[in-house]
Coordinates of C-alpha atoms in Angstrom, one line a residue:
Chain A
M1 CA 66.7 -27.8 5.3
I2 CA 64.4 -29.5 7.8
D3 CA 64.4 -33.3 8.1
P4 CA 60.8 -34.6 8.1
S5 CA 62.0 -38.0 9.3
S6 CA 63.4 -36.7 12.6
S7 CA 61.4 -37.5 15.7
D8 CA 60.7 -33.9 16.6
F9 CA 59.5 -32.8 13.2
W10 CA 55.8 -33.4 13.6
P11 CA 55.5 -32.0 17.1
G12 CA 57.6 -29.0 15.9
L13 CA 55.4 -28.5 12.8
F14 CA 52.3 -28.7 15.0
H15 CA 53.6 -26.1 17.4
V16 CA 54.7 -23.7 14.7
L17 CA 51.3 -24.0 12.9
M18 CA 49.4 -23.4 16.2
V19 CA 51.4 -20.3 17.0
G20 CA 51.1 -19.0 13.4
T21 CA 47.4 -19.6 13.2
G22 CA 46.9 -18.0 16.6
Q23 CA 48.9 -14.9 15.5
T24 CA 47.0 -14.7 12.2
L25 CA 43.6 -14.9 14.0
Y26 CA 44.7 -12.3 16.5
M27 CA 45.9 -9.9 13.7
V28 CA 42.8 -10.5 11.5
S29 CA 40.2 -10.2 14.3
V30 CA 41.6 -7.1 15.8
A31 CA 42.1 -5.5 12.4
L32 CA 38.5 -6.5 11.5
V33 CA 37.0 -5.0 14.6
I34 CA 38.8 -1.7 14.0
T35 CA 38.0 -1.8 10.3
V36 CA 34.2 -2.2 11.0
L37 CA 34.2 0.5 13.7
V38 CA 35.9 3.0 11.3
G39 CA 34.8 1.8 7.9
L40 CA 31.1 1.6 8.6
P41 CA 30.7 5.3 9.6
L42 CA 33.1 6.2 6.8
G43 CA 31.0 4.4 4.3
V44 CA 27.8 6.1 5.6
V45 CA 29.4 9.5 5.4
L46 CA 30.7 8.7 1.9
V47 CA 27.1 8.1 0.7
G48 CA 25.6 10.8 2.8
T49 CA 27.8 13.6 1.6
E50 CA 27.0 13.1 -2.0
P51 CA 24.9 15.8 -3.6
G52 CA 21.3 15.2 -2.5
G53 CA 22.4 12.8 0.3
L54 CA 21.4 12.9 4.0
F55 CA 24.5 14.9 4.9
S56 CA 24.9 16.9 1.7
A57 CA 25.0 20.1 3.7
P58 CA 26.6 19.4 7.1
F59 CA 26.4 22.4 9.5
G60 CA 24.2 24.1 6.9
S61 CA 27.0 24.4 4.4
R62 CA 26.6 22.7 1.0
R63 CA 30.2 23.5 0.1
F64 CA 31.4 21.8 3.2
G65 CA 29.5 18.6 2.2
V66 CA 31.1 18.7 -1.3
V67 CA 34.6 19.2 0.1
A68 CA 34.2 16.5 2.7
N69 CA 32.9 14.1 0.0
R70 CA 35.8 14.9 -2.4
L71 CA 38.3 14.5 0.4
L72 CA 37.0 11.2 1.6
E73 CA 36.8 9.9 -2.0
F74 CA 40.4 10.8 -2.4
V75 CA 41.6 9.2 0.8
V76 CA 39.6 6.0 0.0
N77 CA 41.0 5.8 -3.5
L78 CA 44.5 6.5 -2.3
G79 CA 44.2 3.8 0.3
R80 CA 42.9 1.3 -2.2
S81 CA 45.4 2.0 -4.9
V82 CA 48.8 1.8 -3.0
P83 CA 50.2 -1.7 -3.1
F84 CA 50.2 -3.3 0.4
I85 CA 53.8 -4.0 0.6
I86 CA 54.6 -0.3 -0.1
L87 CA 51.9 0.9 2.2
M88 CA 53.3 -1.3 5.0
V89 CA 56.7 0.2 4.7
A90 CA 55.5 3.7 4.2
L91 CA 53.4 3.5 7.3
I92 CA 56.3 2.5 9.6
P93 CA 56.6 6.0 11.2
F94 CA 52.8 6.0 11.9
T95 CA 52.8 2.5 13.2
R96 CA 55.7 3.4 15.6
L97 CA 53.7 6.4 16.8
V98 CA 50.6 4.3 17.5
V99 CA 52.0 1.1 18.8
G100 CA 55.5 2.2 19.9
T101 CA 57.2 -0.3 17.6
F102 CA 56.8 -1.3 13.9
I103 CA 57.9 -4.9 14.5
G104 CA 55.8 -7.8 15.6
T105 CA 52.2 -9.0 15.4
T106 CA 50.5 -6.1 17.2
A107 CA 52.4 -3.6 15.0
S108 CA 51.2 -5.4 11.8
I109 CA 47.6 -4.7 12.8
V110 CA 48.1 -1.0 11.9
P111 CA 48.9 -1.4 8.2
L112 CA 46.3 -4.2 7.9
T113 CA 43.6 -1.9 9.3
V114 CA 44.7 1.0 7.1
V115 CA 44.4 -1.1 4.0
A116 CA 41.1 -2.7 5.0
I117 CA 39.2 0.4 6.1
P118 CA 38.9 2.0 2.6
F119 CA 38.0 -1.4 1.2
F120 CA 35.3 -2.0 3.7
A121 CA 34.0 1.6 3.4
R122 CA 33.5 1.1 -0.3
M123 CA 31.5 -2.1 0.4
V124 CA 29.4 -0.2 2.9
E125 CA 28.9 2.6 0.4
I126 CA 27.7 0.1 -2.3
A127 CA 25.4 -1.7 0.1
I128 CA 23.8 1.5 1.3
K129 CA 23.3 2.9 -2.2
E130 CA 21.2 -0.2 -2.9
V131 CA 18.7 0.8 -0.3
D132 CA 15.6 2.1 -1.9
S133 CA 15.3 5.9 -1.5
G134 CA 11.6 5.5 -0.9
L135 CA 12.4 3.9 2.5
V136 CA 14.3 7.0 3.5
E137 CA 11.3 9.1 2.4
A138 CA 9.0 7.0 4.4
A139 CA 11.1 7.4 7.5
E140 CA 11.3 11.2 6.9
S141 CA 7.5 11.3 6.5
L142 CA 7.3 9.8 10.0
G143 CA 9.5 12.6 11.4
A144 CA 12.8 10.7 11.6
T145 CA 16.1 12.6 12.3
R146 CA 19.1 11.9 10.1
W147 CA 20.6 9.7 12.8
Q148 CA 17.4 7.7 13.0
I149 CA 17.4 7.3 9.2
V150 CA 20.9 5.9 9.4
S151 CA 20.4 3.7 12.4
K152 CA 16.9 2.4 11.7
V153 CA 16.7 2.3 7.9
L154 CA 20.0 2.5 6.0
V155 CA 22.2 0.3 8.1
P156 CA 19.6 -2.4 9.0
E157 CA 18.3 -2.6 5.4
A158 CA 21.9 -2.8 4.0
L159 CA 22.9 -5.4 6.6
S160 CA 22.9 -8.4 4.3
P161 CA 25.2 -7.0 1.6
M162 CA 27.3 -5.4 4.3
I163 CA 27.9 -8.8 5.9
L164 CA 29.0 -10.2 2.5
G165 CA 31.2 -7.2 2.1
M166 CA 32.7 -7.9 5.5
S167 CA 33.6 -11.4 4.5
T168 CA 35.3 -10.2 1.4
T169 CA 37.2 -7.7 3.6
V170 CA 38.2 -10.4 6.0
T171 CA 39.5 -12.6 3.2
S172 CA 41.6 -9.7 2.0
I173 CA 42.9 -9.0 5.5
I174 CA 43.9 -12.7 5.8
N175 CA 45.5 -12.3 2.4
F176 CA 47.5 -9.2 3.4
S177 CA 48.3 -10.7 6.8
A178 CA 50.5 -13.3 5.1
M179 CA 52.7 -10.4 3.9
V180 CA 53.5 -8.9 7.2
G181 CA 56.1 -11.5 7.7
V182 CA 58.3 -8.9 6.0
V183 CA 58.2 -6.7 9.1
A184 CA 58.4 -9.7 11.4
G185 CA 54.7 -9.7 11.9
G186 CA 54.4 -13.4 12.5
G187 CA 51.4 -15.4 11.5
L188 CA 50.9 -18.2 9.0
G189 CA 52.6 -16.1 6.2
D190 CA 55.7 -15.9 8.4
V191 CA 55.6 -19.7 8.8
A192 CA 55.3 -20.2 5.1
V193 CA 58.3 -17.9 4.4
R194 CA 60.6 -19.1 7.1
F195 CA 60.0 -22.8 6.9
G196 CA 58.4 -23.4 3.6
Y197 CA 60.5 -21.1 1.5
Q198 CA 63.8 -20.4 3.3
R199 CA 64.1 -24.0 4.7
Y200 CA 62.5 -25.9 1.8
S201 CA 59.9 -27.6 3.8
T202 CA 57.1 -28.5 1.4
I203 CA 55.0 -29.9 4.2
H204 CA 55.0 -26.6 6.1
M205 CA 54.0 -24.8 2.9
V206 CA 51.2 -27.2 2.1
A207 CA 49.9 -27.1 5.7
V208 CA 49.8 -23.3 5.7
I209 CA 47.9 -23.2 2.4
I210 CA 45.4 -25.7 3.7
I211 CA 44.9 -23.8 7.0
I212 CA 44.4 -20.5 5.2
F213 CA 42.0 -22.1 2.7
L214 CA 40.0 -23.7 5.5
L215 CA 39.9 -20.4 7.4
V216 CA 38.6 -18.5 4.3
M217 CA 36.1 -21.2 3.5
A218 CA 34.7 -21.3 7.1
L219 CA 34.4 -17.5 7.2
Q220 CA 32.7 -17.3 3.8
G221 CA 30.3 -20.0 4.8
F222 CA 29.5 -18.3 8.1
A223 CA 29.1 -14.9 6.4
N224 CA 26.7 -16.4 3.8
W225 CA 24.7 -18.0 6.4
L226 CA 24.5 -14.8 8.4
A227 CA 23.6 -12.7 5.4
R228 CA 20.8 -15.1 4.5
R229 CA 19.5 -14.9 8.1
F230 CA 19.3 -11.1 8.0
S231 CA 17.9 -11.0 4.5
H232 CA 14.1 -11.3 4.5
Q233 CA 13.8 -10.5 0.8
G234 CA 12.0 -12.6 -1.9
R235 CA 14.7 -15.2 -2.3
V236 CA 14.6 -16.5 1.2
A237 CA 10.9 -16.3 1.5
R238 CA 10.5 -18.1 -1.8
S239 CA 12.8 -20.9 -0.8
A240 CA 10.9 -21.2 2.5
R241 CA 7.7 -21.4 0.5
T242 CA 8.9 -24.0 -1.9
A243 CA 10.2 -26.0 1.0
A244 CA 6.8 -25.8 2.6
S245 CA 5.1 -26.8 -0.6
M246 CA 7.4 -29.8 -1.1
R247 CA 6.4 -31.0 2.3
V248 CA 2.7 -30.7 1.4
Q249 CA 3.0 -32.5 -2.0
P250 CA 3.1 -36.2 -0.8
A251 CA -0.2 -35.6 1.1
L252 CA -1.8 -34.4 -2.2
Chain B
M1 CA -14.8 27.3 5.9
P2 CA -12.4 25.6 8.3
T3 CA -9.5 23.8 6.7
V4 CA -7.0 21.2 7.8
I5 CA -4.7 21.5 4.9
S6 CA -4.2 24.9 3.3
V7 CA -1.8 25.3 0.4
R8 CA -1.3 28.9 -0.8
N9 CA 0.4 29.8 -4.0
I10 CA 3.1 27.2 -4.0
S11 CA 5.5 26.9 -6.9
K12 CA 8.4 24.5 -7.5
T13 CA 10.9 24.5 -10.3
F14 CA 13.4 21.8 -10.9
P15 CA 16.6 22.4 -12.9
S16 CA 16.6 20.2 -16.0
A17 CA 18.6 19.7 -19.1
G18 CA 16.6 22.1 -21.2
G19 CA 16.5 24.9 -18.6
A20 CA 14.0 24.5 -15.9
T21 CA 10.9 22.3 -15.3
H22 CA 8.0 24.1 -13.6
A23 CA 6.6 21.2 -11.6
L24 CA 4.1 23.4 -9.8
S25 CA 2.9 26.9 -10.7
N26 CA 1.0 28.9 -8.1
V27 CA -1.0 26.0 -6.7
S28 CA -3.5 26.6 -4.0
L29 CA -5.7 24.0 -2.2
E30 CA -8.0 23.9 0.7
V31 CA -9.0 20.6 2.3
A32 CA -11.8 20.6 4.9
P33 CA -11.7 18.5 8.0
G34 CA -12.9 15.0 7.6
E35 CA -13.1 15.0 3.8
I36 CA -11.3 12.9 1.2
F37 CA -9.8 15.2 -1.3
G38 CA -8.5 13.7 -4.5
V39 CA -6.0 15.4 -6.8
I40 CA -6.2 13.8 -10.2
G41 CA -3.8 14.3 -13.1
Q42 CA -1.7 12.5 -15.7
S43 CA 1.8 11.5 -15.1
G44 CA 4.1 14.5 -15.2
A45 CA 1.3 16.8 -14.1
G46 CA 3.1 17.6 -10.8
K47 CA 1.0 15.3 -8.5
S48 CA 3.9 13.8 -6.7
T49 CA 5.6 17.1 -6.2
L50 CA 2.4 18.5 -4.8
I51 CA 1.8 15.7 -2.3
R52 CA 5.4 15.8 -1.2
A53 CA 5.1 19.5 -0.7
I54 CA 2.4 19.0 1.9
N55 CA 4.8 17.4 4.4
L56 CA 7.8 19.2 2.9
L57 CA 9.6 16.1 1.7
E58 CA 9.8 18.5 -1.3
R59 CA 10.1 22.1 -0.1
P60 CA 8.3 24.5 -2.5
D61 CA 10.3 27.4 -3.8
T62 CA 7.5 29.9 -2.8
G63 CA 4.2 29.8 -1.1
T64 CA 3.0 28.4 2.2
V65 CA 1.7 25.1 3.5
T66 CA -0.4 25.0 6.6
V67 CA -1.5 21.8 8.3
D68 CA -3.8 21.7 11.3
G69 CA -3.2 25.4 11.9
E70 CA 0.6 25.1 11.8
E71 CA 2.5 26.8 9.0
L72 CA 5.0 24.0 8.1
T73 CA 6.9 26.2 5.6
A74 CA 7.8 28.5 8.5
L75 CA 9.1 25.9 10.9
P76 CA 12.8 25.2 11.7
A77 CA 14.0 21.7 10.9
D78 CA 13.5 20.0 14.3
E79 CA 10.0 21.4 14.7
L80 CA 9.1 20.4 11.2
R81 CA 10.1 16.8 12.0
R82 CA 7.7 16.9 15.0
A83 CA 5.0 18.4 12.9
R84 CA 5.4 15.7 10.3
R85 CA 4.1 13.2 12.8
K86 CA 0.7 14.8 12.4
V87 CA 0.8 13.9 8.7
G88 CA 0.8 10.2 7.8
M89 CA 1.9 9.1 4.3
V90 CA 1.2 6.1 2.2
F91 CA 3.3 5.3 -0.8
Q92 CA 2.7 3.7 -4.2
H93 CA 5.4 1.1 -3.7
F94 CA 4.7 0.7 0.0
N95 CA 8.3 1.5 1.1
L96 CA 8.3 -1.1 3.8
L97 CA 11.5 -2.1 5.6
E98 CA 12.3 -5.7 4.3
G99 CA 14.3 -6.5 7.4
R100 CA 11.5 -5.8 9.9
T101 CA 8.4 -7.8 10.6
V102 CA 5.0 -6.3 9.9
Q103 CA 4.7 -5.2 13.5
G104 CA 8.3 -3.8 13.4
N105 CA 7.4 -1.7 10.4
V106 CA 4.3 -0.4 12.1
E107 CA 6.3 0.4 15.2
L108 CA 8.8 2.5 13.3
G109 CA 6.9 5.7 13.7
L110 CA 6.5 5.2 17.4
E111 CA 10.2 4.4 17.8
I112 CA 11.0 7.6 16.0
S113 CA 8.8 9.6 18.4
G114 CA 10.3 7.8 21.4
A115 CA 7.3 5.8 22.7
S116 CA 7.9 3.1 25.3
R117 CA 8.2 -0.5 24.3
A118 CA 4.9 -1.5 25.9
E119 CA 3.1 1.4 24.3
R120 CA 4.6 0.5 20.8
R121 CA 3.5 -3.2 21.2
S122 CA -0.1 -2.4 22.2
R123 CA -0.6 0.5 19.8
S124 CA 0.8 -1.4 16.8
L125 CA -1.4 -4.4 17.4
E126 CA -4.4 -2.2 17.8
I127 CA -3.8 -0.5 14.5
L128 CA -2.9 -3.8 12.7
D129 CA -6.3 -5.1 13.9
L130 CA -7.9 -2.0 12.4
V131 CA -6.4 -2.8 8.9
G132 CA -7.2 -6.5 9.3
L133 CA -3.6 -7.8 9.5
A134 CA -3.2 -8.7 13.2
H135 CA -2.6 -12.3 12.2
K136 CA 0.4 -11.3 10.1
A137 CA 2.2 -9.3 12.8
A138 CA 5.2 -11.6 12.8
S139 CA 5.5 -12.0 9.0
F140 CA 8.0 -10.2 6.9
P141 CA 6.9 -7.9 4.0
A142 CA 8.3 -10.4 1.4
E143 CA 5.7 -12.9 2.5
L144 CA 2.8 -10.6 1.9
S145 CA 0.7 -9.8 -1.2
G146 CA 0.6 -6.3 -2.6
G147 CA -2.7 -5.4 -0.9
Q148 CA -1.4 -6.7 2.4
K149 CA 1.7 -4.7 2.0
Q150 CA -0.3 -1.5 1.5
R151 CA -2.4 -2.3 4.6
V152 CA 0.9 -2.4 6.5
G153 CA 1.8 0.9 4.9
I154 CA -1.5 2.4 6.0
A155 CA -1.1 1.0 9.5
R156 CA 2.4 2.5 9.7
A157 CA 1.1 5.9 8.6
L158 CA -1.8 5.8 11.2
V159 CA 0.1 4.5 14.2
G160 CA 1.2 7.9 15.4
R161 CA -2.4 9.3 15.4
P162 CA -2.0 11.7 12.5
K163 CA -4.5 14.5 11.7
V164 CA -4.1 14.0 8.0
L165 CA -3.3 11.0 5.7
L166 CA -1.5 11.6 2.5
S167 CA -1.9 8.9 -0.1
D168 CA 0.6 8.9 -3.0
E169 CA -0.9 6.7 -5.7
A170 CA -1.5 4.1 -3.0
T171 CA -3.5 1.8 -5.3
S172 CA -1.6 2.3 -8.5
A173 CA 0.5 -0.8 -8.1
L174 CA -2.5 -3.0 -7.2
D175 CA -5.0 -5.0 -9.3
P176 CA -8.6 -3.6 -9.6
E177 CA -10.1 -5.8 -6.9
T178 CA -7.3 -5.1 -4.3
T179 CA -7.6 -1.4 -5.3
R180 CA -11.3 -1.5 -4.3
S181 CA -10.5 -3.1 -0.9
I182 CA -7.8 -0.6 -0.1
L183 CA -10.0 2.3 -1.1
D184 CA -12.8 0.9 1.1
L185 CA -10.3 0.7 3.9
I186 CA -9.3 4.4 3.4
K187 CA -13.0 5.3 3.4
T188 CA -13.5 3.3 6.6
I189 CA -10.6 5.0 8.3
N190 CA -11.9 8.4 7.1
I191 CA -15.3 7.7 8.7
E192 CA -14.3 5.9 11.8
L193 CA -11.3 8.0 12.8
G194 CA -12.6 11.2 11.3
L195 CA -9.2 11.4 9.5
T196 CA -8.8 13.9 6.6
V197 CA -7.3 12.3 3.5
L198 CA -5.5 13.9 0.6
L199 CA -4.8 11.5 -2.2
I200 CA -3.3 11.8 -5.6
T201 CA -4.2 9.4 -8.4
H202 CA -4.3 9.2 -12.1
E203 CA -7.4 6.9 -12.0
M204 CA -10.8 8.6 -12.2
D205 CA -12.3 5.5 -10.5
V206 CA -10.5 6.4 -7.3
V207 CA -12.1 9.8 -7.3
K208 CA -15.5 8.3 -8.1
R209 CA -15.3 5.7 -5.4
V210 CA -14.1 7.7 -2.4
C211 CA -13.6 11.4 -2.9
D212 CA -15.7 14.1 -1.5
S213 CA -13.8 16.8 -3.3
A214 CA -11.4 16.8 -6.2
A215 CA -8.9 18.9 -8.0
L216 CA -7.7 18.5 -11.6
L217 CA -3.9 19.1 -11.9
N218 CA -2.6 19.8 -15.4
G219 CA 0.9 21.0 -16.2
G220 CA 1.6 22.0 -12.7
R221 CA -1.6 24.1 -12.4
I222 CA -4.9 23.4 -10.7
Q223 CA -7.6 23.6 -13.5
E224 CA -10.6 23.0 -11.3
Q225 CA -11.3 22.2 -7.8
G226 CA -14.4 21.8 -5.6
S227 CA -16.7 19.2 -4.1
V228 CA -17.4 16.4 -6.5
V229 CA -21.2 17.1 -6.4
S230 CA -20.7 20.7 -7.3
L231 CA -18.2 19.9 -10.0
I232 CA -20.7 17.7 -11.7
S233 CA -23.2 20.5 -12.0
T234 CA -20.6 22.9 -13.3
P235 CA -21.1 23.6 -17.1
G236 CA -18.0 22.6 -19.1
S237 CA -16.2 20.9 -16.2
Q238 CA -13.4 18.8 -17.4
L239 CA -13.6 16.6 -14.3
A240 CA -17.3 16.0 -14.8
H241 CA -16.7 15.0 -18.4
D242 CA -14.0 12.6 -17.3
L243 CA -16.2 11.2 -14.5
F244 CA -18.9 10.4 -17.0
P245 CA -17.3 9.7 -20.3
L246 CA -19.9 9.7 -23.1
G247 CA -17.4 9.4 -26.0
E248 CA -17.3 11.3 -29.2
V249 CA -20.4 13.2 -30.4
P250 CA -21.8 11.3 -33.4
A251 CA -22.5 13.3 -36.6
H252 CA -26.2 13.4 -37.1
P253 CA -26.9 16.3 -39.4
G254 CA -30.0 18.1 -38.5
D255 CA -30.6 16.5 -35.2
T256 CA -29.9 18.2 -31.9
V257 CA -27.7 16.3 -29.5
I258 CA -27.7 17.2 -25.8
D259 CA -25.9 16.0 -22.7
V260 CA -28.1 16.1 -19.7
T261 CA -26.4 16.0 -16.3
F262 CA -28.4 14.8 -13.3
S263 CA -27.3 15.1 -9.8
G264 CA -28.9 15.2 -6.3
G265 CA -32.7 15.1 -6.5
T266 CA -33.1 15.1 -10.3
A267 CA -31.5 11.8 -10.8
D268 CA -34.4 9.5 -10.1
R269 CA -37.1 11.4 -12.1
P270 CA -38.4 9.8 -15.3
V271 CA -37.0 12.6 -17.4
I272 CA -37.0 10.9 -20.8
A273 CA -40.4 9.4 -20.5
Q274 CA -41.7 12.9 -19.6
L275 CA -40.0 14.4 -22.6
A276 CA -41.5 11.8 -24.9
R277 CA -45.0 12.3 -23.5
T278 CA -45.1 16.1 -23.2
Y279 CA -43.4 17.0 -26.5
C280 CA -44.1 13.9 -28.5
L281 CA -40.4 13.5 -29.1
D282 CA -38.9 10.2 -30.1
V283 CA -35.9 10.7 -27.9
S284 CA -32.9 8.4 -28.5
I285 CA -30.4 7.6 -25.9
L286 CA -26.9 7.8 -27.4
G287 CA -25.0 7.2 -24.2
A288 CA -25.3 7.2 -20.4
A289 CA -23.1 7.0 -17.4
I290 CA -24.6 6.8 -13.9
Q291 CA -22.5 6.7 -10.7
T292 CA -23.2 6.9 -7.0
I293 CA -21.1 9.8 -5.8
G294 CA -21.1 10.9 -2.2
G295 CA -24.2 8.7 -1.6
N296 CA -26.1 10.4 -4.4
Q297 CA -27.0 9.1 -7.8
A298 CA -25.5 11.3 -10.4
G299 CA -24.9 10.8 -14.1
R300 CA -25.0 12.1 -17.6
T301 CA -27.1 11.0 -20.5
R302 CA -26.6 11.9 -24.1
L303 CA -29.9 12.4 -25.9
Q304 CA -30.8 12.9 -29.5
L305 CA -33.8 15.1 -30.1
P306 CA -35.4 14.6 -33.5
G307 CA -38.0 17.4 -33.2
T308 CA -38.0 20.8 -34.9
P309 CA -35.7 23.5 -33.4
A310 CA -38.6 25.2 -31.7
V311 CA -39.8 22.0 -30.0
N312 CA -36.3 21.0 -29.1
D313 CA -35.6 24.5 -27.5
E314 CA -38.8 24.2 -25.5
A315 CA -37.8 20.7 -24.3
I316 CA -34.3 22.0 -23.3
R317 CA -35.8 24.9 -21.4
A318 CA -38.1 22.5 -19.6
L319 CA -35.1 20.3 -18.6
R320 CA -33.2 23.3 -17.3
G321 CA -36.2 24.4 -15.5
Q322 CA -36.1 21.1 -13.5
G323 CA -32.6 22.0 -12.3
M324 CA -30.7 19.8 -14.8
L325 CA -27.5 20.9 -16.5
V326 CA -28.0 20.7 -20.3
E327 CA -25.2 21.1 -22.7
I328 CA -25.9 21.2 -26.5
V329 CA -23.1 19.2 -28.1
G330 CA -24.3 18.6 -31.6
G331 CA -26.7 19.9 -34.3
H332 CA -28.4 23.3 -34.0
S333 CA -30.2 24.8 -31.0

């Protein structure tokens, strides 16, 4: 039990929270970068290999496309259905192979990434499916290659929902990052377990909850702002117009 | 006759729940350089499949498509992509990228073909000026009206200097007034750039307003095709009937009812007055439709001839003798 009235309690709390927040941000940001780098192409391929899609017949083989699509679907569903705590433990040999150890903050990035990639790939898939097929047709009529269709049409037009999908992904990475305390992964979750739970410090617990809440809120707000900035669809234009008309009204 | 687009015997079948749908059956078309060719048909007639077969967005099962001397159906994928740049396409629902400005949308084709940044800038502004939207270059599509969006669509299709413009129901989502302004723009482009246009539509007005030639597509087959002027003077032409609707033939027992089609030089002659004077016939006009097609007055008039069969026959012979197409639609002859 920690004594909140002792003179080194508050400086200690501050230090522990700083270190925990730093570790969480480190884990989450590295995991996010890898997730986007892998999940974005994976999502594109997931949509593309569907029958009638852009890559429905890679290397001229329709069967290859179908097999690739089924396989990816399976992997994504598997990754999304295994509970994180089990996945984390099951991945220990793989983590050791990649990082050299399965203990510590860097090692925790591996299971966090593995759980986030299928999640984000689904978000990308959904966002890209929302893109009007007429846009693809227009690009094809201009002589676009498949790569140009992906890079100039599908991804830019799906950017707004993908950013929102990314913020949902980050939230769940933060969520899962609190669990890696189990493999001594550090971070805010570790602080909550070691101080809040094992040593009965309610103040630590509350502080961790507040910090995580603020993190998620800030991220969500930032993502919403970014998504609006990249969306030039009716809603934004309309609100811009109503704002303009409201400025005009007093003059009338 | 030289042709820019030549479609030979193309067929396309789609698998469907009840077996197979024959979207196109043995369709052939010839489009001459510099003309506006309209394909008209009801929904489900195969128009969309046909226009998509021209640039092989929809590859026909059989037959060949030749554009500007290049047989597209025989090209490998990468050469087909290059050949598609010679064929601009405009869509019913505009299909503009929402995330790009007007100018960005127009530049898309140039980005795809790998033009330099400076060239893209100057060329896109030049073409936006042509469609009258230079002042909207920095706007986003969501801020534009339907007509303006279609102008951007046309600019995007033209920016790569195509030989042919395909228009897939380009005016069907627009109100009548905007439709007219877009059709006028297509006509202007056709004349100023000498661009050949193939358009599909379900509106006869579009054919009337801009087309030099037309084809009637029904159930995946071409029923008639030819220049609009020649179709008008073809007896029994469905297109001519649709161009000049005179309605149902009224029942007037005993009286002869005829449809007289005027075109070219015969349109401005005082035909009815002549009939009345020469044969002492009290001719009644039951219906009339007059249009300016290809710069010429053309039209059809439905007349009721109250004379005796012999007089009526003589009057009809006289009309035919003046080069008019006369169809007897009611009574005896």
